[in-house]
Amino acid sequence: YLIEVNPRASRTVPFVAKTIGAPIAKIAARLMAGESLTSVLTAYGEKPDPRNLDHIAVKEAVFPFARFPGVDTLLGPEMRSTGEVMGLDASYPMAFAKSQLGGGTVLPKSGTVFISVHKDDQDRILPAAKRLSQLGFKLTATGGTGDYLREQGLDVERMKKVLEGRPNIVDAITNGQVQMVLNTTRSSKAVSDSRSLRRAALMNKVPYFTTVAGAVAASEAIETLDAGEMTVKPLQDYFAA
């Protein structure tokens, strides 16, 4: 979804410049000063044809929620991030893993994953649940999500919501028994009821994904990390001739 268009050098401009290895801001400035596109591109050794890049760049936002007691981590249209990081690699899962690490989120390689998603997301969360189960993670879930996953052949332990009594998911997170949370909500009541869950995950530094796309990406990243080591190289090497 396109939210807004700003004719300025936002944080996205340097991100894209580093991704494709071209000085976008300098090119734009010279164009606005009256130079032709052809002359500017020639000056920087660029061509008007699309680049064929063999790497993926993932941008992750960094939020200061942990510094403000009681603040909910749920996002809206407001600008709340205090910075952004880039994950760069030949594959999307590893690039995503690097972006999470750069943003301060350490994806687990083992342990317990808690899953609680809206019923409309159950089919879409299944690949992530299966992948994590195959990697040796223990799965726990709320009633509805757990019933669905068990119907699909997965071994899932029931975990109580906060309103269902104790011990519940917040207790489990606080006690270090949960290493990752996959949670999607739709209604305002569900958002309100899961506030303590989000806060507990934040304060205990437990990775928490609130979209199916994020959950699937995280599971793919964990699978990639399990299969091989993360490597790094200078940014310039991605564009070496």
Short mmCIF file of C-alpha atoms in Angstrom, two decimals:
data_model
loop_
_atom_site.label_atom_id
_atom_site.label_comp_id
_atom_site.label_asym_id
_atom_site.label_seq_id
_atom_site.Cartn_x
_atom_site.Cartn_y
_atom_site.Cartn_z
CA TYR A 1 0.00 0.00 0.00
CA LEU A 2 1.28 3.45 -0.88
CA ILE A 3 0.93 5.66 2.20
CA GLU A 4 2.67 8.83 1.10
CA VAL A 5 5.14 10.29 -1.38
CA ASN A 6 7.68 12.82 -0.13
CA PRO A 7 9.90 14.77 -2.58
CA ARG A 8 12.86 14.73 -0.20
CA ALA A 9 15.91 12.65 0.62
CA SER A 10 14.34 10.41 3.24
CA ARG A 11 16.01 7.44 4.91
CA THR A 12 14.87 5.29 2.00
CA VAL A 13 17.10 7.16 -0.45
CA PRO A 14 20.43 6.18 1.16
CA PHE A 15 19.08 2.66 1.69
CA VAL A 16 18.32 2.22 -2.02
CA ALA A 17 21.61 3.91 -2.96
CA LYS A 18 23.53 1.35 -0.91
CA THR A 19 21.40 -1.46 -2.28
CA ILE A 20 22.12 -0.69 -5.94
CA GLY A 21 25.52 0.96 -5.51
CA ALA A 22 24.57 4.29 -7.10
CA PRO A 23 24.66 7.86 -5.63
CA ILE A 24 20.95 8.56 -6.06
CA ALA A 25 20.94 11.83 -4.09
CA LYS A 26 23.83 13.28 -6.11
CA ILE A 27 22.22 12.24 -9.39
CA ALA A 28 18.89 13.78 -8.37
CA ALA A 29 20.54 17.03 -7.26
CA ARG A 30 22.34 17.44 -10.58
CA LEU A 31 19.13 16.73 -12.47
CA MET A 32 17.28 19.39 -10.48
CA ALA A 33 20.12 21.81 -11.27
CA GLY A 34 19.37 21.39 -14.97
CA GLU A 35 21.71 18.67 -16.24
CA SER A 36 20.36 15.99 -18.54
CA LEU A 37 19.80 12.46 -17.30
CA THR A 38 22.17 11.06 -19.91
CA SER A 39 25.05 13.34 -18.93
CA VAL A 40 24.58 12.72 -15.22
CA LEU A 41 24.42 8.94 -15.60
CA THR A 42 27.51 9.04 -17.82
CA ALA A 43 29.37 11.10 -15.22
CA TYR A 44 28.76 8.42 -12.59
CA GLY A 45 29.32 5.49 -14.91
CA GLU A 46 25.66 4.53 -14.80
CA LYS A 47 23.33 3.27 -17.52
CA PRO A 48 19.60 3.91 -17.90
CA ASP A 49 18.94 0.16 -18.15
CA PRO A 50 17.75 -1.70 -15.03
CA ARG A 51 20.50 -3.30 -12.97
CA ASN A 52 20.76 -7.06 -12.63
CA LEU A 53 21.67 -7.50 -8.98
CA ASP A 54 22.39 -10.86 -7.39
CA HIS A 55 21.70 -9.80 -3.81
CA ILE A 56 18.71 -8.91 -1.65
CA ALA A 57 18.44 -5.98 0.76
CA VAL A 58 16.00 -5.98 3.68
CA LYS A 59 15.30 -2.81 5.66
CA GLU A 60 14.28 -3.15 9.30
CA ALA A 61 13.11 -0.36 11.57
CA VAL A 62 14.44 0.07 15.10
CA PHE A 63 12.05 1.18 17.83
CA PRO A 64 12.76 2.57 21.34
CA PHE A 65 9.77 0.90 23.03
CA ALA A 66 11.86 -0.68 25.81
CA ARG A 67 12.82 2.78 27.09
CA PHE A 68 9.23 3.81 27.73
CA PRO A 69 7.43 1.79 30.44
CA GLY A 70 3.88 0.88 29.58
CA VAL A 71 4.06 1.84 25.91
CA ASP A 72 2.36 -0.62 23.56
CA THR A 73 4.51 -2.00 20.75
CA LEU A 74 1.66 -2.21 18.26
CA LEU A 75 2.37 -0.09 15.20
CA GLY A 76 0.18 2.41 13.41
CA PRO A 77 0.72 5.11 10.78
CA GLU A 78 2.82 7.29 13.12
CA MET A 79 6.58 7.64 12.66
CA ARG A 80 7.94 5.86 15.72
CA SER A 81 11.20 4.33 14.56
CA THR A 82 14.46 5.93 15.70
CA GLY A 83 16.61 4.29 13.06
CA GLU A 84 16.84 1.64 10.38
CA VAL A 85 19.25 -1.15 9.53
CA MET A 86 20.03 -3.08 6.37
CA GLY A 87 20.39 -6.83 5.92
CA LEU A 88 22.29 -7.69 2.73
CA ASP A 89 22.86 -11.17 1.32
CA ALA A 90 22.45 -13.32 -1.78
CA SER A 91 19.27 -14.92 -0.38
CA TYR A 92 16.18 -13.31 1.10
CA PRO A 93 16.04 -15.51 4.26
CA MET A 94 19.64 -14.70 5.21
CA ALA A 95 19.18 -11.01 4.37
CA PHE A 96 16.12 -11.01 6.64
CA ALA A 97 18.11 -12.72 9.41
CA LYS A 98 20.82 -10.08 9.15
CA SER A 99 18.26 -7.29 9.29
CA GLN A 100 16.79 -8.73 12.49
CA LEU A 101 20.22 -9.06 14.08
CA GLY A 102 21.11 -5.51 13.08
CA GLY A 103 17.90 -4.26 14.67
CA GLY A 104 18.61 -6.04 17.94
CA THR A 105 16.43 -9.12 17.43
CA VAL A 106 18.24 -12.44 17.84
CA LEU A 107 16.29 -15.23 16.16
CA PRO A 108 16.29 -18.43 18.22
CA LYS A 109 17.76 -21.67 16.91
CA SER A 110 15.86 -23.86 19.36
CA GLY A 111 13.23 -23.71 22.09
CA THR A 112 9.50 -23.04 22.20
CA VAL A 113 7.39 -20.97 19.82
CA PHE A 114 4.01 -19.58 20.85
CA ILE A 115 1.45 -19.16 18.04
CA SER A 116 -1.84 -17.31 18.30
CA VAL A 117 -3.35 -15.98 15.08
CA HIS A 118 -6.71 -14.80 13.80
CA LYS A 119 -8.75 -17.60 12.24
CA ASP A 120 -8.36 -16.04 8.79
CA ASP A 121 -4.56 -16.35 9.15
CA GLN A 122 -4.45 -19.99 10.21
CA ASP A 123 -3.95 -21.42 6.71
CA ARG A 124 -1.20 -18.91 5.98
CA ILE A 125 0.67 -19.48 9.25
CA LEU A 126 0.76 -23.25 8.70
CA PRO A 127 3.97 -23.30 6.55
CA ALA A 128 5.85 -21.40 9.26
CA ALA A 129 4.54 -23.72 11.98
CA LYS A 130 5.50 -26.82 9.99
CA ARG A 131 8.95 -25.45 9.24
CA LEU A 132 9.65 -24.62 12.88
CA SER A 133 8.36 -28.02 14.02
CA GLN A 134 10.66 -29.78 11.55
CA LEU A 135 13.57 -27.75 12.90
CA GLY A 136 12.91 -29.17 16.36
CA PHE A 137 11.01 -26.31 17.97
CA LYS A 138 8.26 -27.10 20.46
CA LEU A 139 4.97 -25.50 19.44
CA THR A 140 2.46 -24.01 21.86
CA ALA A 141 -0.73 -22.21 20.90
CA THR A 142 -4.03 -20.85 22.13
CA GLY A 143 -7.20 -22.93 21.84
CA GLY A 144 -8.39 -22.10 18.32
CA THR A 145 -4.97 -21.90 16.70
CA GLY A 146 -3.84 -25.04 18.51
CA ASP A 147 -6.88 -27.02 17.39
CA TYR A 148 -6.26 -26.04 13.77
CA LEU A 149 -2.56 -26.93 13.86
CA ARG A 150 -3.26 -30.29 15.49
CA GLU A 151 -5.81 -31.02 12.74
CA GLN A 152 -2.95 -30.50 10.28
CA GLY A 153 -0.88 -33.17 12.04
CA LEU A 154 1.34 -31.00 14.22
CA ASP A 155 2.15 -31.68 17.87
CA VAL A 156 1.00 -28.55 19.69
CA GLU A 157 0.67 -27.91 23.42
CA ARG A 158 -2.19 -25.76 24.71
CA MET A 159 -1.22 -22.41 26.24
CA LYS A 160 -3.67 -20.20 28.13
CA LYS A 161 -4.37 -16.62 27.17
CA VAL A 162 -3.94 -14.02 29.91
CA LEU A 163 -7.70 -13.81 30.49
CA GLU A 164 -8.00 -17.60 30.83
CA GLY A 165 -6.13 -17.83 34.11
CA ARG A 166 -2.65 -18.93 35.13
CA PRO A 167 -0.13 -20.12 34.22
CA ASN A 168 -0.57 -18.29 30.92
CA ILE A 169 1.54 -17.09 28.02
CA VAL A 170 2.81 -14.00 29.86
CA ASP A 171 3.97 -16.21 32.73
CA ALA A 172 5.73 -18.51 30.27
CA ILE A 173 7.54 -15.61 28.59
CA THR A 174 8.56 -14.09 31.92
CA ASN A 175 9.92 -17.46 33.07
CA GLY A 176 12.02 -17.85 29.92
CA GLN A 177 9.93 -20.76 28.59
CA VAL A 178 9.09 -19.14 25.22
CA GLN A 179 11.73 -18.13 22.67
CA MET A 180 9.53 -16.62 19.92
CA VAL A 181 5.96 -15.35 19.52
CA LEU A 182 3.84 -15.36 16.35
CA ASN A 183 0.66 -13.37 16.97
CA THR A 184 -1.86 -11.64 14.71
CA THR A 185 -4.93 -9.72 15.86
CA ARG A 186 -7.83 -8.01 14.08
CA SER A 187 -10.48 -6.73 16.48
CA SER A 188 -9.91 -3.90 18.96
CA LYS A 189 -10.71 -6.31 21.82
CA ALA A 190 -8.07 -8.79 20.65
CA VAL A 191 -5.56 -5.96 20.37
CA SER A 192 -6.36 -4.82 23.90
CA ASP A 193 -6.30 -8.35 25.34
CA SER A 194 -2.86 -9.08 23.86
CA ARG A 195 -1.20 -5.89 25.08
CA SER A 196 0.41 -7.60 28.08
CA LEU A 197 1.68 -10.34 25.78
CA ARG A 198 3.43 -7.81 23.56
CA ARG A 199 4.90 -6.00 26.53
CA ALA A 200 6.19 -9.21 28.12
CA ALA A 201 7.88 -10.21 24.86
CA LEU A 202 9.49 -6.78 24.57
CA MET A 203 10.83 -6.63 28.12
CA ASN A 204 12.19 -10.20 27.94
CA LYS A 205 13.71 -9.66 24.47
CA VAL A 206 11.62 -12.41 22.89
CA PRO A 207 11.25 -12.05 19.09
CA TYR A 208 7.63 -11.11 18.37
CA PHE A 209 6.05 -11.10 14.90
CA THR A 210 2.59 -9.60 14.40
CA THR A 211 2.08 -10.39 10.70
CA VAL A 212 1.94 -13.68 8.83
CA ALA A 213 4.50 -12.40 6.32
CA GLY A 214 6.91 -11.58 9.15
CA ALA A 215 6.34 -14.96 10.80
CA VAL A 216 6.99 -16.86 7.57
CA ALA A 217 10.11 -14.79 6.86
CA ALA A 218 11.39 -15.44 10.38
CA SER A 219 10.88 -19.20 10.02
CA GLU A 220 12.71 -19.20 6.68
CA ALA A 221 15.55 -17.19 8.20
CA ILE A 222 15.87 -19.62 11.12
CA GLU A 223 15.93 -22.54 8.68
CA THR A 224 18.69 -20.85 6.68
CA LEU A 225 20.72 -20.11 9.81
CA ASP A 226 20.33 -23.73 10.87
CA ALA A 227 21.68 -24.92 7.53
CA GLY A 228 24.76 -22.70 7.39
CA GLU A 229 26.80 -19.93 8.94
CA MET A 230 26.10 -16.24 8.47
CA THR A 231 28.84 -14.54 6.44
CA VAL A 232 29.69 -10.87 6.00
CA LYS A 233 31.63 -8.88 3.44
CA PRO A 234 32.21 -5.19 2.64
CA LEU A 235 29.43 -3.36 0.84
CA GLN A 236 31.80 -2.58 -2.03
CA ASP A 237 32.28 -6.29 -2.75
CA TYR A 238 28.64 -6.58 -3.79
CA PHE A 239 29.38 -4.30 -6.74
CA ALA A 240 32.89 -5.42 -7.62
CA ALA A 241 33.27 -5.95 -11.38
#
